[in-house]
Amino acid sequence: MTQATKLYPIGIQTFEKIRKGNYLYIDKTEIIYRLTHAASNYVFLSRPRRFGKSLTVSMLQHYYDVNARDKFDALFGDLYIGQHPTKDRNSYLVSKLNFSLVSSELHNYLYTYLLNTYDEAELSFSSYEKSEPGYLS
């Protein structure tokens, strides 16, 4: 299918859904390569609302997450970073925090959300042994 017949991913902020669906994606994966080869150890994403911050974080999650290793070729194979992968590709245990689900007025809800997210990450990561290849390499 050509780029001209793909759908615009309006409101979709998940990298995997865009790449596996019939959606237009403009390759911005070179940012991963540039971030890993930059002089600074810190990254600050300062962009206006609705400017792709969540999609960028989702892309980084899929690139670095060891749980997404088997999806690498499908998601990144034809993109810049798929052709120029870094040594850190799919090497980390990644936990995602989605604060858009949390009301700023509900302190107890935030505390519960963080505890639940931690519990889910602990379950997800418990299957990895430190001796496995790629574990936090």
PDB file of C-alpha atoms in Angstrom:
ATOM      1  CA  MET A   1       0.000   0.000   0.000  1.00  0.00           C
ATOM      2  CA  THR A   2       1.413   3.407  -0.897  1.00  0.00           C
ATOM      3  CA  GLN A   3       1.873   6.275   1.522  1.00  0.00           C
ATOM      4  CA  ALA A   4      -0.856   8.253  -0.300  1.00  0.00           C
ATOM      5  CA  THR A   5      -3.578   5.743   0.599  1.00  0.00           C
ATOM      6  CA  LYS A   6      -2.765   5.456   4.304  1.00  0.00           C
ATOM      7  CA  LEU A   7      -5.012   6.918   6.988  1.00  0.00           C
ATOM      8  CA  TYR A   8      -3.995   9.862   9.162  1.00  0.00           C
ATOM      9  CA  PRO A   9      -3.479   8.705  12.768  1.00  0.00           C
ATOM     10  CA  ILE A  10      -5.621  11.426  14.360  1.00  0.00           C
ATOM     11  CA  GLY A  11      -5.707  10.937  18.128  1.00  0.00           C
ATOM     12  CA  ILE A  12      -3.584   7.767  18.050  1.00  0.00           C
ATOM     13  CA  GLN A  13      -0.618   8.017  20.383  1.00  0.00           C
ATOM     14  CA  THR A  14       0.591   4.416  20.312  1.00  0.00           C
ATOM     15  CA  PHE A  15       3.568   3.706  18.069  1.00  0.00           C
ATOM     16  CA  GLU A  16       2.704   0.021  17.620  1.00  0.00           C
ATOM     17  CA  LYS A  17      -0.904   0.752  16.625  1.00  0.00           C
ATOM     18  CA  ILE A  18       0.224   3.256  13.985  1.00  0.00           C
ATOM     19  CA  ARG A  19       2.936   0.988  12.574  1.00  0.00           C
ATOM     20  CA  LYS A  20       0.813  -2.167  12.472  1.00  0.00           C
ATOM     21  CA  GLY A  21      -2.320  -0.387  11.275  1.00  0.00           C
ATOM     22  CA  ASN A  22      -2.963   1.298   7.969  1.00  0.00           C
ATOM     23  CA  TYR A  23      -1.730   4.684   9.217  1.00  0.00           C
ATOM     24  CA  LEU A  24       0.672   7.243   7.822  1.00  0.00           C
ATOM     25  CA  TYR A  25       3.864   7.514   9.863  1.00  0.00           C
ATOM     26  CA  ILE A  26       6.581  10.035   9.096  1.00  0.00           C
ATOM     27  CA  ASP A  27       9.866   8.485  10.208  1.00  0.00           C
ATOM     28  CA  LYS A  28      11.225  10.333  13.221  1.00  0.00           C
ATOM     29  CA  THR A  29      13.278   7.442  14.554  1.00  0.00           C
ATOM     30  CA  GLU A  30      16.537   9.214  13.751  1.00  0.00           C
ATOM     31  CA  ILE A  31      15.899  11.057  17.019  1.00  0.00           C
ATOM     32  CA  ILE A  32      16.798   7.825  18.881  1.00  0.00           C
ATOM     33  CA  TYR A  33      20.157   7.662  17.149  1.00  0.00           C
ATOM     34  CA  ARG A  34      20.824  11.353  17.787  1.00  0.00           C
ATOM     35  CA  LEU A  35      19.832  11.081  21.464  1.00  0.00           C
ATOM     36  CA  THR A  36      22.178   8.150  22.045  1.00  0.00           C
ATOM     37  CA  HIS A  37      25.076   9.897  20.322  1.00  0.00           C
ATOM     38  CA  ALA A  38      24.572  13.331  21.919  1.00  0.00           C
ATOM     39  CA  ALA A  39      27.013  14.832  24.393  1.00  0.00           C
ATOM     40  CA  SER A  40      24.333  15.296  27.062  1.00  0.00           C
ATOM     41  CA  ASN A  41      23.013  12.593  29.386  1.00  0.00           C
ATOM     42  CA  TYR A  42      19.678  14.395  29.817  1.00  0.00           C
ATOM     43  CA  VAL A  43      16.701  14.737  27.491  1.00  0.00           C
ATOM     44  CA  PHE A  44      13.985  17.377  27.825  1.00  0.00           C
ATOM     45  CA  LEU A  45      10.948  17.091  25.538  1.00  0.00           C
ATOM     46  CA  SER A  46       9.453  20.545  25.374  1.00  0.00           C
ATOM     47  CA  ARG A  47       6.687  20.712  22.792  1.00  0.00           C
ATOM     48  CA  PRO A  48       3.234  22.331  22.663  1.00  0.00           C
ATOM     49  CA  ARG A  49       0.081  20.315  23.319  1.00  0.00           C
ATOM     50  CA  ARG A  50      -0.893  17.814  20.606  1.00  0.00           C
ATOM     51  CA  PHE A  51       2.626  17.911  19.139  1.00  0.00           C
ATOM     52  CA  GLY A  52       3.644  14.257  19.393  1.00  0.00           C
ATOM     53  CA  LYS A  53       5.247  13.908  22.828  1.00  0.00           C
ATOM     54  CA  SER A  54       3.219  10.800  23.742  1.00  0.00           C
ATOM     55  CA  LEU A  55       3.920   9.175  20.375  1.00  0.00           C
ATOM     56  CA  THR A  56       7.648   9.881  20.782  1.00  0.00           C
ATOM     57  CA  VAL A  57       7.650   8.312  24.252  1.00  0.00           C
ATOM     58  CA  SER A  58       5.714   5.306  22.891  1.00  0.00           C
ATOM     59  CA  MET A  59       8.300   4.940  20.109  1.00  0.00           C
ATOM     60  CA  LEU A  60      11.135   5.047  22.675  1.00  0.00           C
ATOM     61  CA  GLN A  61       9.313   2.504  24.837  1.00  0.00           C
ATOM     62  CA  HIS A  62       9.046   0.030  21.950  1.00  0.00           C
ATOM     63  CA  TYR A  63      12.657   0.614  20.943  1.00  0.00           C
ATOM     64  CA  TYR A  64      14.214   0.056  24.366  1.00  0.00           C
ATOM     65  CA  ASP A  65      11.795  -2.456  25.956  1.00  0.00           C
ATOM     66  CA  VAL A  66      13.123  -6.016  26.134  1.00  0.00           C
ATOM     67  CA  ASN A  67       9.490  -7.201  25.965  1.00  0.00           C
ATOM     68  CA  ALA A  68       9.187  -5.713  22.457  1.00  0.00           C
ATOM     69  CA  ARG A  69      12.276  -7.476  21.099  1.00  0.00           C
ATOM     70  CA  ASP A  70      10.255  -9.864  18.903  1.00  0.00           C
ATOM     71  CA  LYS A  71       8.400  -6.916  17.317  1.00  0.00           C
ATOM     72  CA  PHE A  72      11.508  -4.937  16.346  1.00  0.00           C
ATOM     73  CA  ASP A  73      11.593  -5.821  12.642  1.00  0.00           C
ATOM     74  CA  ALA A  74       7.853  -5.252  12.179  1.00  0.00           C
ATOM     75  CA  LEU A  75       7.927  -1.871  13.938  1.00  0.00           C
ATOM     76  CA  PHE A  76      11.341  -0.484  12.978  1.00  0.00           C
ATOM     77  CA  GLY A  77      12.663  -2.600  10.094  1.00  0.00           C
ATOM     78  CA  ASP A  78      12.033  -0.076   7.316  1.00  0.00           C
ATOM     79  CA  LEU A  79      12.723   3.018   9.448  1.00  0.00           C
ATOM     80  CA  TYR A  80      15.996   4.879  10.019  1.00  0.00           C
ATOM     81  CA  ILE A  81      16.714   3.292  13.398  1.00  0.00           C
ATOM     82  CA  GLY A  82      15.925  -0.164  12.011  1.00  0.00           C
ATOM     83  CA  GLN A  83      18.709   0.347   9.484  1.00  0.00           C
ATOM     84  CA  HIS A  84      21.022   1.937  12.114  1.00  0.00           C
ATOM     85  CA  PRO A  85      20.205   0.202  15.436  1.00  0.00           C
ATOM     86  CA  THR A  86      22.123   1.123  18.573  1.00  0.00           C
ATOM     87  CA  LYS A  87      23.625  -1.342  21.042  1.00  0.00           C
ATOM     88  CA  ASP A  88      20.811  -0.563  23.524  1.00  0.00           C
ATOM     89  CA  ARG A  89      18.021  -1.756  21.236  1.00  0.00           C
ATOM     90  CA  ASN A  90      15.465  -3.802  23.247  1.00  0.00           C
ATOM     91  CA  SER A  91      17.836  -4.079  26.213  1.00  0.00           C
ATOM     92  CA  TYR A  92      15.869  -2.592  29.122  1.00  0.00           C
ATOM     93  CA  LEU A  93      12.878  -3.410  31.266  1.00  0.00           C
ATOM     94  CA  VAL A  94      10.543  -0.471  30.624  1.00  0.00           C
ATOM     95  CA  SER A  95       7.642   0.570  32.813  1.00  0.00           C
ATOM     96  CA  LYS A  96       5.120   3.041  31.438  1.00  0.00           C
ATOM     97  CA  LEU A  97       3.388   5.615  33.636  1.00  0.00           C
ATOM     98  CA  ASN A  98       0.353   7.269  32.056  1.00  0.00           C
ATOM     99  CA  PHE A  99      -0.541  10.317  34.125  1.00  0.00           C
ATOM    100  CA  SER A 100      -3.356  11.308  31.781  1.00  0.00           C
ATOM    101  CA  LEU A 101      -5.451   8.718  33.648  1.00  0.00           C
ATOM    102  CA  VAL A 102      -4.897  10.422  37.009  1.00  0.00           C
ATOM    103  CA  SER A 103      -6.944  13.324  38.325  1.00  0.00           C
ATOM    104  CA  SER A 104      -4.692  15.962  39.860  1.00  0.00           C
ATOM    105  CA  GLU A 105      -7.276  16.538  42.595  1.00  0.00           C
ATOM    106  CA  LEU A 106      -7.301  12.965  43.839  1.00  0.00           C
ATOM    107  CA  HIS A 107      -4.122  12.377  45.831  1.00  0.00           C
ATOM    108  CA  ASN A 108      -5.231   8.921  47.012  1.00  0.00           C
ATOM    109  CA  TYR A 109      -6.046   7.872  43.457  1.00  0.00           C
ATOM    110  CA  LEU A 110      -2.548   8.873  42.326  1.00  0.00           C
ATOM    111  CA  TYR A 111      -1.008   6.861  45.145  1.00  0.00           C
ATOM    112  CA  THR A 112      -3.146   3.819  44.221  1.00  0.00           C
ATOM    113  CA  TYR A 113      -2.318   4.234  40.527  1.00  0.00           C
ATOM    114  CA  LEU A 114       1.418   4.275  41.238  1.00  0.00           C
ATOM    115  CA  LEU A 115       1.184   1.208  43.487  1.00  0.00           C
ATOM    116  CA  ASN A 116      -0.819  -0.701  40.855  1.00  0.00           C
ATOM    117  CA  THR A 117       1.627   0.288  38.117  1.00  0.00           C
ATOM    118  CA  TYR A 118       4.528  -0.865  40.274  1.00  0.00           C
ATOM    119  CA  ASP A 119       2.788  -4.191  40.944  1.00  0.00           C
ATOM    120  CA  GLU A 120       2.148  -4.723  37.214  1.00  0.00           C
ATOM    121  CA  ALA A 121       5.790  -3.940  36.405  1.00  0.00           C
ATOM    122  CA  GLU A 122       6.996  -6.305  39.109  1.00  0.00           C
ATOM    123  CA  LEU A 123       4.872  -9.114  37.632  1.00  0.00           C
ATOM    124  CA  SER A 124       6.019  -8.318  34.100  1.00  0.00           C
ATOM    125  CA  PHE A 125       9.696  -8.138  35.008  1.00  0.00           C
ATOM    126  CA  SER A 126       9.762 -11.127  37.360  1.00  0.00           C
ATOM    127  CA  SER A 127      10.132 -13.544  34.454  1.00  0.00           C
ATOM    128  CA  TYR A 128      13.545 -12.136  33.524  1.00  0.00           C
ATOM    129  CA  GLU A 129      16.616 -13.652  35.069  1.00  0.00           C
ATOM    130  CA  LYS A 130      19.792 -11.618  35.319  1.00  0.00           C
ATOM    131  CA  SER A 131      21.626 -14.328  33.410  1.00  0.00           C
ATOM    132  CA  GLU A 132      19.424 -13.998  30.299  1.00  0.00           C
ATOM    133  CA  PRO A 133      21.114 -12.502  27.227  1.00  0.00           C
ATOM    134  CA  GLY A 134      20.110  -8.872  26.773  1.00  0.00           C
ATOM    135  CA  TYR A 135      19.012  -8.400  30.376  1.00  0.00           C
ATOM    136  CA  LEU A 136      19.882  -4.791  31.089  1.00  0.00           C
ATOM    137  CA  SER A 137      22.900  -5.026  28.829  1.00  0.00           C
TER     138      SER A 137
END
